[in-house]
């Protein structure tokens, strides 16, 4: 369903925009992925780790208290917050780490901004028994000490990046340079449905298990498919992960972006809502840029939504009208963060709180016989310091 063409394009979006010298590495990855994705031995090993290590399948939980409080459509939560490590990210890093091993690579590299992808990569690399090095800007290392220490505990080596703004985009450049130099031994593990083909397709294939489980679970509980599926969108991996299985059905799919301080303020991460087309990090998609093509700095209270690009498949689905796009501000996400914690006893990741807020707004307007499934992409333990500060609470 919804396969890109042989150039990795979803009609106009996607492709491989990388320097010529990187093409052999990308092609080797494409071959490796194609070969192993259908290999029963690989699938068996991945399924083993997804079940025994990651804790899948995750529950589809009927949020009874929230539904009763809001009044309107039934709200279900797909509990990716219960995946080992606290988010959906491990589904992808496990898949790629095991692929790296099959491809005979000795070393995994990754880059990370807030550290969440770095931690998920370190976990998967440890489980797969393969060496791991994570590029991180010195600015981010300073801001994310806890995640740096976590990676260190799991035996991942942090490589500080001191060029440019010393943040994620500089770390990405350095990781690319490393891959180029060490392609024989090294696997570059990307964390969302972004980057040059085959990454957007591959990450989707590793995340689509969320939707496959969800379909069985909702049919089991309600006897019919849901009316709506709502997920937050940073790069788009949890959104495509839960949505892919339903692309051919009469289910409305909704992606919720970071409205930050309001789209008019210019401080946001709402790429699909407010971006224009261009090339970023190897793919043609929507992005936040000025009229000269310079990338604008994105902003969100949720680190995972703070990215000026978005996956090409989502740009395509949004343009086609198959994916509805909304945005939720920092303040609204904080409100949903508090609400879900209070009424359900579930502290959501700030990213996921964006989806929760929008789902609640939708539910209010809908009849009680409608159902909405929210992808609860992660748990909020990582966010308590940021939330406390935003609420003026001193810890
Ligand atoms: C990283 C992250 C996201 C955003 O990434 P996607 O690729 O858009 O899914 C959302 N939620 C959580 C909890 C995350 O850690």
mmCIF file of C-alpha atoms and ligand atoms in Angstrom:
data_model
loop_
_atom_site.group_PDB
_atom_site.id
_atom_site.type_symbol
_atom_site.label_atom_id
_atom_site.label_comp_id
_atom_site.label_asym_id
_atom_site.label_seq_id
_atom_site.Cartn_x
_atom_site.Cartn_y
_atom_site.Cartn_z
ATOM 1 C CA UNK A 1 0.000 0.000 0.000
ATOM 2 C CA UNK A 2 1.276 3.461 -0.919
ATOM 3 C CA UNK A 3 4.664 2.361 -2.238
ATOM 4 C CA UNK A 4 7.113 4.980 -3.517
ATOM 5 C CA UNK A 5 8.373 4.580 -7.117
ATOM 6 C CA UNK A 6 11.827 3.196 -7.887
ATOM 7 C CA UNK A 7 13.417 6.573 -7.190
ATOM 8 C CA UNK A 8 11.824 6.585 -3.754
ATOM 9 C CA UNK A 9 9.209 9.176 -4.707
ATOM 10 C CA UNK A 10 5.652 9.555 -3.513
ATOM 11 C CA UNK A 11 4.633 11.353 -6.726
ATOM 12 C CA UNK A 12 6.745 14.475 -6.300
ATOM 13 C CA UNK A 13 7.925 14.065 -2.706
ATOM 14 C CA UNK A 14 10.858 11.990 -1.500
ATOM 15 C CA UNK A 15 13.786 10.804 -3.613
ATOM 16 C CA UNK A 16 17.503 10.661 -2.940
ATOM 17 C CA UNK A 17 19.099 14.076 -2.729
ATOM 18 C CA UNK A 18 22.578 13.165 -1.616
ATOM 19 C CA UNK A 19 26.090 13.861 -2.874
ATOM 20 C CA UNK A 20 27.277 11.426 -5.566
ATOM 21 C CA UNK A 21 29.895 9.941 -3.195
ATOM 22 C CA UNK A 22 27.137 8.813 -0.813
ATOM 23 C CA UNK A 23 25.153 6.949 -3.480
ATOM 24 C CA UNK A 24 26.987 3.616 -3.131
ATOM 25 C CA UNK A 25 26.267 3.597 0.613
ATOM 26 C CA UNK A 26 22.607 4.414 0.030
ATOM 27 C CA UNK A 27 22.313 1.741 -2.643
ATOM 28 C CA UNK A 28 23.925 -0.880 -0.430
ATOM 29 C CA UNK A 29 21.410 -0.024 2.276
ATOM 30 C CA UNK A 30 18.548 -0.258 -0.200
ATOM 31 C CA UNK A 31 19.682 -3.721 -1.286
ATOM 32 C CA UNK A 32 20.148 -4.883 2.306
ATOM 33 C CA UNK A 33 16.732 -3.622 3.340
ATOM 34 C CA UNK A 34 14.978 -5.170 0.320
ATOM 35 C CA UNK A 35 16.652 -8.480 0.939
ATOM 36 C CA UNK A 36 16.036 -8.788 4.657
ATOM 37 C CA UNK A 37 12.637 -7.120 5.071
ATOM 38 C CA UNK A 38 11.017 -10.217 3.568
ATOM 39 C CA UNK A 39 13.495 -12.726 4.986
ATOM 40 C CA UNK A 40 11.725 -15.103 7.431
ATOM 41 C CA UNK A 41 14.840 -15.414 9.601
ATOM 42 C CA UNK A 42 15.153 -11.637 9.962
ATOM 43 C CA UNK A 43 11.435 -11.243 10.640
ATOM 44 C CA UNK A 44 11.544 -13.945 13.304
ATOM 45 C CA UNK A 45 14.450 -12.306 15.093
ATOM 46 C CA UNK A 46 12.816 -8.856 14.938
ATOM 47 C CA UNK A 47 9.500 -10.238 16.196
ATOM 48 C CA UNK A 48 11.338 -11.880 19.065
ATOM 49 C CA UNK A 49 12.923 -8.583 20.156
ATOM 50 C CA UNK A 50 9.703 -6.619 19.649
ATOM 51 C CA UNK A 51 7.892 -9.007 21.970
ATOM 52 C CA UNK A 52 10.481 -9.989 24.553
ATOM 53 C CA UNK A 53 12.587 -6.820 24.696
ATOM 54 C CA UNK A 54 10.296 -3.978 23.642
ATOM 55 C CA UNK A 55 7.145 -5.373 25.263
ATOM 56 C CA UNK A 56 4.845 -5.543 22.222
ATOM 57 C CA UNK A 57 1.989 -5.713 21.551
ATOM 58 C CA UNK A 58 1.079 -2.498 23.387
ATOM 59 C CA UNK A 59 -2.501 -2.173 24.686
ATOM 60 C CA UNK A 60 -5.277 -0.187 23.037
ATOM 61 C CA UNK A 61 -6.790 1.427 26.113
ATOM 62 C CA UNK A 62 -10.284 2.853 26.312
ATOM 63 C CA UNK A 63 -9.894 6.205 28.074
ATOM 64 C CA UNK A 64 -13.226 5.968 29.873
ATOM 65 C CA UNK A 65 -12.639 8.813 32.318
ATOM 66 C CA UNK A 66 -11.473 11.196 29.612
ATOM 67 C CA UNK A 67 -14.354 10.224 27.345
ATOM 68 C CA UNK A 68 -16.902 10.802 30.113
ATOM 69 C CA UNK A 69 -15.345 14.088 31.114
ATOM 70 C CA UNK A 70 -15.258 15.444 27.565
ATOM 71 C CA UNK A 71 -18.649 14.080 26.468
ATOM 72 C CA UNK A 72 -18.903 12.960 22.843
ATOM 73 C CA UNK A 73 -16.892 10.454 20.838
ATOM 74 C CA UNK A 74 -15.171 7.519 22.537
ATOM 75 C CA UNK A 75 -11.439 8.073 22.946
ATOM 76 C CA UNK A 76 -8.975 5.163 22.793
ATOM 77 C CA UNK A 77 -5.233 5.427 23.444
ATOM 78 C CA UNK A 78 -2.679 3.271 21.622
ATOM 79 C CA UNK A 79 -0.143 2.863 24.387
ATOM 80 C CA UNK A 80 3.230 3.322 22.690
ATOM 81 C CA UNK A 81 4.255 5.008 25.945
ATOM 82 C CA UNK A 82 4.562 1.469 27.312
ATOM 83 C CA UNK A 83 7.219 0.398 24.808
ATOM 84 C CA UNK A 84 10.606 -0.155 26.489
ATOM 85 C CA UNK A 85 12.361 3.181 26.667
ATOM 86 C CA UNK A 86 9.084 5.072 26.817
ATOM 87 C CA UNK A 87 8.181 5.713 23.180
ATOM 88 C CA UNK A 88 7.582 4.239 19.739
ATOM 89 C CA UNK A 89 11.164 5.072 18.730
ATOM 90 C CA UNK A 90 12.477 1.618 19.692
ATOM 91 C CA UNK A 91 10.294 -0.104 17.034
ATOM 92 C CA UNK A 92 12.452 1.527 14.396
ATOM 93 C CA UNK A 93 15.851 1.429 16.083
ATOM 94 C CA UNK A 94 15.464 -2.302 16.795
ATOM 95 C CA UNK A 95 14.566 -2.999 13.166
ATOM 96 C CA UNK A 96 17.524 -1.050 11.843
ATOM 97 C CA UNK A 97 20.020 -2.336 14.435
ATOM 98 C CA UNK A 98 19.151 -5.938 13.542
ATOM 99 C CA UNK A 99 19.385 -5.045 9.846
ATOM 100 C CA UNK A 100 22.835 -3.530 10.428
ATOM 101 C CA UNK A 101 23.960 -6.789 12.008
ATOM 102 C CA UNK A 102 22.581 -8.849 9.120
ATOM 103 C CA UNK A 103 24.399 -6.565 6.690
ATOM 104 C CA UNK A 104 27.646 -7.364 8.502
ATOM 105 C CA UNK A 105 28.215 -3.856 9.866
ATOM 106 C CA UNK A 106 30.409 -3.506 12.945
ATOM 107 C CA UNK A 107 29.236 -0.118 14.076
ATOM 108 C CA UNK A 108 26.065 1.977 14.201
ATOM 109 C CA UNK A 109 26.129 5.758 14.105
ATOM 110 C CA UNK A 110 23.244 8.105 14.780
ATOM 111 C CA UNK A 111 22.674 11.752 15.510
ATOM 112 C CA UNK A 112 20.427 13.205 18.131
ATOM 113 C CA UNK A 113 19.123 16.595 19.217
ATOM 114 C CA UNK A 114 17.220 16.231 22.453
ATOM 115 C CA UNK A 115 18.689 12.764 22.920
ATOM 116 C CA UNK A 116 15.543 10.634 22.599
ATOM 117 C CA UNK A 117 16.602 9.009 19.329
ATOM 118 C CA UNK A 118 20.141 8.613 20.654
ATOM 119 C CA UNK A 119 18.848 6.751 23.694
ATOM 120 C CA UNK A 120 16.589 4.496 21.588
ATOM 121 C CA UNK A 121 19.517 3.751 19.261
ATOM 122 C CA UNK A 122 21.842 2.969 22.180
ATOM 123 C CA UNK A 123 19.232 0.562 23.573
ATOM 124 C CA UNK A 124 18.754 -1.278 20.307
ATOM 125 C CA UNK A 125 22.490 -1.431 19.595
ATOM 126 C CA UNK A 126 23.151 -2.880 23.045
ATOM 127 C CA UNK A 127 20.415 -5.479 22.564
ATOM 128 C CA UNK A 128 21.765 -6.412 19.138
ATOM 129 C CA UNK A 129 25.329 -6.477 20.492
ATOM 130 C CA UNK A 130 26.738 -3.912 18.101
ATOM 131 C CA UNK A 131 28.908 -0.868 18.763
ATOM 132 C CA UNK A 132 27.171 2.520 18.803
ATOM 133 C CA UNK A 133 28.363 6.125 18.429
ATOM 134 C CA UNK A 134 26.056 9.114 18.626
ATOM 135 C CA UNK A 135 26.761 12.559 17.200
ATOM 136 C CA UNK A 136 25.422 15.378 19.319
ATOM 137 C CA UNK A 137 25.951 19.154 19.235
ATOM 138 C CA UNK A 138 27.791 20.522 22.272
ATOM 139 C CA UNK A 139 24.886 22.891 22.892
ATOM 140 C CA UNK A 140 22.516 19.917 23.085
ATOM 141 C CA UNK A 141 24.938 17.880 25.228
ATOM 142 C CA UNK A 142 24.851 20.679 27.775
ATOM 143 C CA UNK A 143 21.034 20.895 27.709
ATOM 144 C CA UNK A 144 20.391 17.137 27.766
ATOM 145 C CA UNK A 145 22.722 15.815 30.434
ATOM 146 C CA UNK A 146 20.317 13.108 31.572
ATOM 147 C CA UNK A 147 20.038 11.506 28.134
ATOM 148 C CA UNK A 148 23.789 11.808 27.603
ATOM 149 C CA UNK A 149 24.334 9.874 30.833
ATOM 150 C CA UNK A 150 21.737 7.264 29.801
ATOM 151 C CA UNK A 151 23.517 6.674 26.511
ATOM 152 C CA UNK A 152 26.806 6.436 28.361
ATOM 153 C CA UNK A 153 25.351 3.778 30.696
ATOM 154 C CA UNK A 154 24.280 1.740 27.676
ATOM 155 C CA UNK A 155 27.797 1.919 26.305
ATOM 156 C CA UNK A 156 27.131 4.320 23.443
ATOM 157 C CA UNK A 157 29.918 6.760 22.711
ATOM 158 C CA UNK A 158 28.916 10.417 22.358
ATOM 159 C CA UNK A 159 30.796 12.393 19.731
ATOM 160 C CA UNK A 160 30.490 16.124 20.513
ATOM 161 C CA UNK A 161 29.944 18.373 17.487
ATOM 162 C CA UNK A 162 31.386 21.846 17.713
ATOM 163 C CA UNK A 163 30.573 23.306 14.330
ATOM 164 C CA UNK A 164 27.902 25.795 13.256
ATOM 165 C CA UNK A 165 25.217 26.238 15.885
ATOM 166 C CA UNK A 166 26.419 23.107 17.769
ATOM 167 C CA UNK A 167 22.932 21.536 17.514
ATOM 168 C CA UNK A 168 21.089 18.807 15.587
ATOM 169 C CA UNK A 169 21.664 20.037 12.031
ATOM 170 C CA UNK A 170 25.426 20.154 12.615
ATOM 171 C CA UNK A 171 25.326 16.688 14.181
ATOM 172 C CA UNK A 172 23.506 15.416 11.054
ATOM 173 C CA UNK A 173 26.255 16.827 8.808
ATOM 174 C CA UNK A 174 28.961 15.156 10.883
ATOM 175 C CA UNK A 175 27.154 11.804 10.932
ATOM 176 C CA UNK A 176 26.814 11.930 7.122
ATOM 177 C CA UNK A 177 30.540 12.664 6.810
ATOM 178 C CA UNK A 178 31.340 9.710 9.064
ATOM 179 C CA UNK A 179 29.093 7.358 7.054
ATOM 180 C CA UNK A 180 30.773 8.469 3.859
ATOM 181 C CA UNK A 181 34.243 7.780 5.236
ATOM 182 C CA UNK A 182 33.457 4.478 6.961
ATOM 183 C CA UNK A 183 30.715 2.939 4.825
ATOM 184 C CA UNK A 184 32.386 -0.495 4.778
ATOM 185 C CA UNK A 185 31.968 -0.962 8.508
ATOM 186 C CA UNK A 186 29.284 1.520 9.462
ATOM 187 C CA UNK A 187 25.485 1.708 9.476
ATOM 188 C CA UNK A 188 23.774 5.118 9.721
ATOM 189 C CA UNK A 189 20.569 4.804 11.732
ATOM 190 C CA UNK A 190 17.965 7.543 11.050
ATOM 191 C CA UNK A 191 15.129 8.101 13.537
ATOM 192 C CA UNK A 192 12.094 9.154 11.518
ATOM 193 C CA UNK A 193 10.527 8.845 8.050
ATOM 194 C CA UNK A 194 12.952 11.464 6.705
ATOM 195 C CA UNK A 195 16.294 11.405 4.870
ATOM 196 C CA UNK A 196 17.005 9.988 1.403
ATOM 197 C CA UNK A 197 15.197 6.893 0.110
ATOM 198 C CA UNK A 198 15.085 4.124 1.411
ATOM 199 C CA UNK A 199 14.904 5.632 4.931
ATOM 200 C CA UNK A 200 11.327 7.020 4.750
ATOM 201 C CA UNK A 201 10.036 3.686 3.433
ATOM 202 C CA UNK A 202 12.163 1.582 5.782
ATOM 203 C CA UNK A 203 11.237 3.486 8.943
ATOM 204 C CA UNK A 204 7.565 3.238 7.962
ATOM 205 C CA UNK A 205 7.905 -0.525 7.488
ATOM 206 C CA UNK A 206 9.370 -0.820 11.000
ATOM 207 C CA UNK A 207 6.706 1.439 12.554
ATOM 208 C CA UNK A 208 3.616 0.115 10.784
ATOM 209 C CA UNK A 209 3.254 -2.580 13.438
ATOM 210 C CA UNK A 210 1.513 0.093 15.556
ATOM 211 C CA UNK A 211 -1.394 0.243 13.105
ATOM 212 C CA UNK A 212 -1.448 -3.504 12.472
ATOM 213 C CA UNK A 213 -1.957 -4.166 16.167
ATOM 214 C CA UNK A 214 -4.454 -1.300 16.446
ATOM 215 C CA UNK A 215 -6.677 -2.717 13.698
ATOM 216 C CA UNK A 216 -7.005 -6.100 15.421
ATOM 217 C CA UNK A 217 -7.527 -4.507 18.824
ATOM 218 C CA UNK A 218 -10.262 -2.063 17.807
ATOM 219 C CA UNK A 219 -12.145 -4.749 15.899
ATOM 220 C CA UNK A 220 -11.898 -6.934 18.963
ATOM 221 C CA UNK A 221 -13.262 -4.165 21.214
ATOM 222 C CA UNK A 222 -15.723 -2.298 18.991
ATOM 223 C CA UNK A 223 -16.409 -4.718 16.147
ATOM 224 C CA UNK A 224 -15.718 -1.979 13.577
ATOM 225 C CA UNK A 225 -12.876 0.259 12.421
ATOM 226 C CA UNK A 226 -12.421 3.606 14.181
ATOM 227 C CA UNK A 227 -13.789 6.833 12.676
ATOM 228 C CA UNK A 228 -10.636 8.861 13.367
ATOM 229 C CA UNK A 229 -6.969 8.280 14.086
ATOM 230 C CA UNK A 230 -5.007 11.171 15.580
ATOM 231 C CA UNK A 231 -1.211 11.340 15.952
ATOM 232 C CA UNK A 232 1.365 14.056 16.540
ATOM 233 C CA UNK A 233 3.825 14.855 13.735
ATOM 234 C CA UNK A 234 7.498 15.684 14.186
ATOM 235 C CA UNK A 235 9.234 13.831 11.371
ATOM 236 C CA UNK A 236 6.082 11.722 11.074
ATOM 237 C CA UNK A 237 7.107 8.193 12.084
ATOM 238 C CA UNK A 238 4.512 7.542 14.787
ATOM 239 C CA UNK A 239 1.812 9.118 12.606
ATOM 240 C CA UNK A 240 2.561 6.942 9.573
ATOM 241 C CA UNK A 241 3.146 3.993 11.920
ATOM 242 C CA UNK A 242 -0.422 4.013 13.194
ATOM 243 C CA UNK A 243 -2.001 5.286 9.946
ATOM 244 C CA UNK A 244 -0.470 3.111 7.260
ATOM 245 C CA UNK A 245 -2.674 0.106 7.948
ATOM 246 C CA UNK A 246 -5.799 2.274 7.483
ATOM 247 C CA UNK A 247 -4.874 4.165 4.292
ATOM 248 C CA UNK A 248 -7.316 2.126 2.236
ATOM 249 C CA UNK A 249 -10.207 2.410 4.695
ATOM 250 C CA UNK A 250 -12.832 4.983 5.476
ATOM 251 C CA UNK A 251 -10.955 6.200 8.519
ATOM 252 C CA UNK A 252 -10.100 9.872 8.817
ATOM 253 C CA UNK A 253 -6.386 10.307 9.545
ATOM 254 C CA UNK A 254 -5.271 13.429 11.393
ATOM 255 C CA UNK A 255 -1.703 14.682 11.942
ATOM 256 C CA UNK A 256 -1.137 17.243 14.687
ATOM 257 C CA UNK A 257 1.862 19.543 14.413
ATOM 258 C CA UNK A 258 3.576 21.814 16.906
ATOM 259 C CA UNK A 259 1.866 25.207 16.884
ATOM 260 C CA UNK A 260 4.505 26.449 19.377
ATOM 261 C CA UNK A 261 3.716 30.035 20.327
ATOM 262 C CA UNK A 262 1.155 30.266 17.515
ATOM 263 C CA UNK A 263 1.725 29.944 13.784
ATOM 264 C CA UNK A 264 1.495 33.714 13.306
ATOM 265 C CA UNK A 265 4.386 34.172 15.777
ATOM 266 C CA UNK A 266 6.729 32.320 13.422
ATOM 267 C CA UNK A 267 7.877 30.200 16.387
ATOM 268 C CA UNK A 268 6.486 26.744 15.663
ATOM 269 C CA UNK A 269 7.179 23.370 14.052
ATOM 270 C CA UNK A 270 4.096 23.243 11.820
ATOM 271 C CA UNK A 271 5.810 22.179 8.617
ATOM 272 C CA UNK A 272 2.793 20.719 6.806
ATOM 273 C CA UNK A 273 0.543 23.617 7.832
ATOM 274 C CA UNK A 274 2.930 26.489 7.119
ATOM 275 C CA UNK A 275 5.879 25.104 5.133
ATOM 276 C CA UNK A 276 6.808 25.186 1.446
ATOM 277 C CA UNK A 277 8.456 22.564 -0.765
ATOM 278 C CA UNK A 278 12.209 22.078 -0.915
ATOM 279 C CA UNK A 279 15.105 19.754 -0.142
ATOM 280 C CA UNK A 280 16.323 19.092 3.391
ATOM 281 C CA UNK A 281 18.520 16.245 4.642
ATOM 282 C CA UNK A 282 18.352 14.260 1.436
ATOM 283 C CA UNK A 283 14.656 14.397 0.659
ATOM 284 C CA UNK A 284 12.195 16.659 -1.185
ATOM 285 C CA UNK A 285 9.333 17.534 1.128
ATOM 286 C CA UNK A 286 7.629 20.398 2.924
ATOM 287 C CA UNK A 287 9.931 22.433 5.107
ATOM 288 C CA UNK A 288 10.194 25.680 7.006
ATOM 289 C CA UNK A 289 12.330 28.061 4.953
ATOM 290 C CA UNK A 290 12.519 31.715 4.050
ATOM 291 C CA UNK A 291 12.062 33.101 0.529
ATOM 292 C CA UNK A 292 15.790 32.576 -0.169
ATOM 293 C CA UNK A 293 15.580 28.867 0.730
ATOM 294 C CA UNK A 294 17.359 29.292 4.071
ATOM 295 C CA UNK A 295 16.001 26.878 6.666
ATOM 296 C CA UNK A 296 14.057 28.601 9.434
ATOM 297 C CA UNK A 297 14.645 27.567 13.015
ATOM 298 C CA UNK A 298 11.702 25.535 14.278
ATOM 299 C CA UNK A 299 10.366 25.713 17.810
ATOM 300 C CA UNK A 300 8.194 23.610 20.114
ATOM 301 C CA UNK A 301 7.964 22.934 23.845
ATOM 302 C CA UNK A 302 8.087 19.262 22.763
ATOM 303 C CA UNK A 303 11.642 18.462 21.627
ATOM 304 C CA UNK A 304 10.461 15.645 19.345
ATOM 305 C CA UNK A 305 8.266 18.014 17.310
ATOM 306 C CA UNK A 306 10.941 20.669 16.964
ATOM 307 C CA UNK A 307 12.107 19.902 13.419
ATOM 308 C CA UNK A 308 11.879 22.168 10.323
ATOM 309 C CA UNK A 309 11.181 19.240 7.946
ATOM 310 C CA UNK A 310 8.682 16.393 7.712
ATOM 311 C CA UNK A 311 8.542 12.975 6.030
ATOM 312 C CA UNK A 312 7.864 13.079 2.269
ATOM 313 C CA UNK A 313 5.078 10.513 2.543
ATOM 314 C CA UNK A 314 3.160 12.811 4.876
ATOM 315 C CA UNK A 315 3.659 15.776 2.533
ATOM 316 C CA UNK A 316 2.171 13.616 -0.191
ATOM 317 C CA UNK A 317 -0.749 12.352 1.911
ATOM 318 C CA UNK A 318 -1.508 15.870 3.180
ATOM 319 C CA UNK A 319 -1.486 17.324 -0.326
ATOM 320 C CA UNK A 320 -3.791 14.559 -1.513
ATOM 321 C CA UNK A 321 -6.159 15.346 1.340
ATOM 322 C CA UNK A 322 -5.808 11.835 2.779
ATOM 323 C CA UNK A 323 -4.137 13.212 5.900
ATOM 324 C CA UNK A 324 -5.872 16.115 7.631
ATOM 325 C CA UNK A 325 -3.462 18.476 9.315
ATOM 326 C CA UNK A 326 -3.968 20.485 12.495
ATOM 327 C CA UNK A 327 -1.718 22.328 14.906
ATOM 328 C CA UNK A 328 -1.751 22.695 18.682
ATOM 329 C CA UNK A 329 0.170 25.320 20.665
ATOM 330 C CA UNK A 330 2.521 24.820 23.635
ATOM 331 C CA UNK A 331 -0.127 26.081 26.049
ATOM 332 C CA UNK A 332 -2.801 23.767 24.674
ATOM 333 C CA UNK A 333 -0.435 20.785 24.834
ATOM 334 C CA UNK A 334 0.347 21.638 28.469
ATOM 335 C CA UNK A 335 -3.369 21.696 29.195
ATOM 336 C CA UNK A 336 -3.797 18.202 27.710
ATOM 337 C CA UNK A 337 -0.668 17.002 29.537
ATOM 338 C CA UNK A 338 -2.277 17.973 32.842
ATOM 339 C CA UNK A 339 -5.722 16.691 31.873
ATOM 340 C CA UNK A 340 -4.634 13.191 30.859
ATOM 341 C CA UNK A 341 -2.406 12.876 33.933
ATOM 342 C CA UNK A 342 -5.254 13.928 36.216
ATOM 343 C CA UNK A 343 -8.175 11.945 34.825
ATOM 344 C CA UNK A 344 -6.482 8.808 33.483
ATOM 345 C CA UNK A 345 -3.328 8.516 35.595
ATOM 346 C CA UNK A 346 -1.254 8.537 32.407
ATOM 347 C CA UNK A 347 1.435 11.208 32.047
ATOM 348 C CA UNK A 348 1.881 11.652 28.282
ATOM 349 C CA UNK A 349 4.976 12.868 26.449
ATOM 350 C CA UNK A 350 4.564 16.538 25.509
ATOM 351 C CA UNK A 351 4.625 15.431 21.856
ATOM 352 C CA UNK A 352 1.703 13.058 22.427
ATOM 353 C CA UNK A 353 -0.136 15.709 24.455
ATOM 354 C CA UNK A 354 -0.521 17.663 21.195
ATOM 355 C CA UNK A 355 -2.508 14.769 19.736
ATOM 356 C CA UNK A 356 -4.515 14.347 22.934
ATOM 357 C CA UNK A 357 -5.530 18.023 22.914
ATOM 358 C CA UNK A 358 -6.743 17.884 19.339
ATOM 359 C CA UNK A 359 -8.599 14.610 19.877
ATOM 360 C CA UNK A 360 -10.420 16.115 22.862
ATOM 361 C CA UNK A 361 -11.466 19.127 20.769
ATOM 362 C CA UNK A 362 -12.761 16.764 18.081
ATOM 363 C CA UNK A 363 -14.541 14.448 20.511
ATOM 364 C CA UNK A 364 -16.595 17.322 21.948
ATOM 365 C CA UNK A 365 -18.152 17.964 18.545
ATOM 366 C CA UNK A 366 -18.912 14.319 17.751
ATOM 367 C CA UNK A 367 -21.679 11.891 18.664
ATOM 368 C CA UNK A 368 -21.153 9.172 21.253
ATOM 369 C CA UNK A 369 -21.236 6.427 18.636
ATOM 370 C CA UNK A 370 -18.020 7.709 17.010
ATOM 371 C CA UNK A 371 -14.552 6.510 18.002
ATOM 372 C CA UNK A 372 -11.213 8.299 17.967
ATOM 373 C CA UNK A 373 -7.902 6.524 18.458
ATOM 374 C CA UNK A 374 -5.009 8.668 19.674
ATOM 375 C CA UNK A 375 -1.491 7.399 19.206
ATOM 376 C CA UNK A 376 0.071 8.002 22.606
ATOM 377 C CA UNK A 377 3.589 8.056 21.169
ATOM 378 C CA UNK A 378 5.432 8.305 24.482
ATOM 379 C CA UNK A 379 5.387 8.794 28.223
ATOM 380 C CA UNK A 380 5.998 12.125 29.887
ATOM 381 C CA UNK A 381 8.618 11.287 32.514
ATOM 382 C CA UNK A 382 11.265 12.925 30.330
ATOM 383 C CA UNK A 383 9.235 16.148 30.272
ATOM 384 C CA UNK A 384 8.514 16.781 33.934
ATOM 385 C CA UNK A 385 11.275 19.393 34.338
ATOM 386 C CA UNK A 386 10.121 21.348 31.287
ATOM 387 C CA UNK A 387 6.482 21.157 32.403
ATOM 388 C CA UNK A 388 7.309 22.189 35.969
ATOM 389 C CA UNK A 389 9.170 25.217 34.669
ATOM 390 C CA UNK A 390 6.333 26.152 32.316
ATOM 391 C CA UNK A 391 3.872 25.923 35.194
ATOM 392 C CA UNK A 392 6.119 27.948 37.479
ATOM 393 C CA UNK A 393 6.689 25.029 39.856
ATOM 394 C CA UNK A 394 10.111 24.830 41.476
ATOM 395 C CA UNK A 395 11.389 21.253 41.851
HETATM 396 C C1 LIG B 1 10.480 11.547 18.674
HETATM 397 C C2 LIG B 1 9.104 11.586 19.178
HETATM 398 C C3 LIG B 1 8.036 12.065 18.391
HETATM 399 C C4 LIG B 1 8.207 12.673 17.038
HETATM 400 O O1 LIG B 1 8.714 11.839 16.056
HETATM 401 P P1 LIG B 1 7.819 11.235 14.871
HETATM 402 O O2 LIG B 1 8.822 10.706 13.927
HETATM 403 O O3 LIG B 1 7.019 12.374 14.312
HETATM 404 O O4 LIG B 1 6.951 10.210 15.459
HETATM 405 C C5 LIG B 1 6.753 12.008 18.925
HETATM 406 N N1 LIG B 1 6.531 11.522 20.159
HETATM 407 C C6 LIG B 1 7.528 11.061 20.941
HETATM 408 C C7 LIG B 1 7.203 10.555 22.302
HETATM 409 C C8 LIG B 1 8.843 11.083 20.487
HETATM 410 O O5 LIG B 1 9.831 10.640 21.276
#
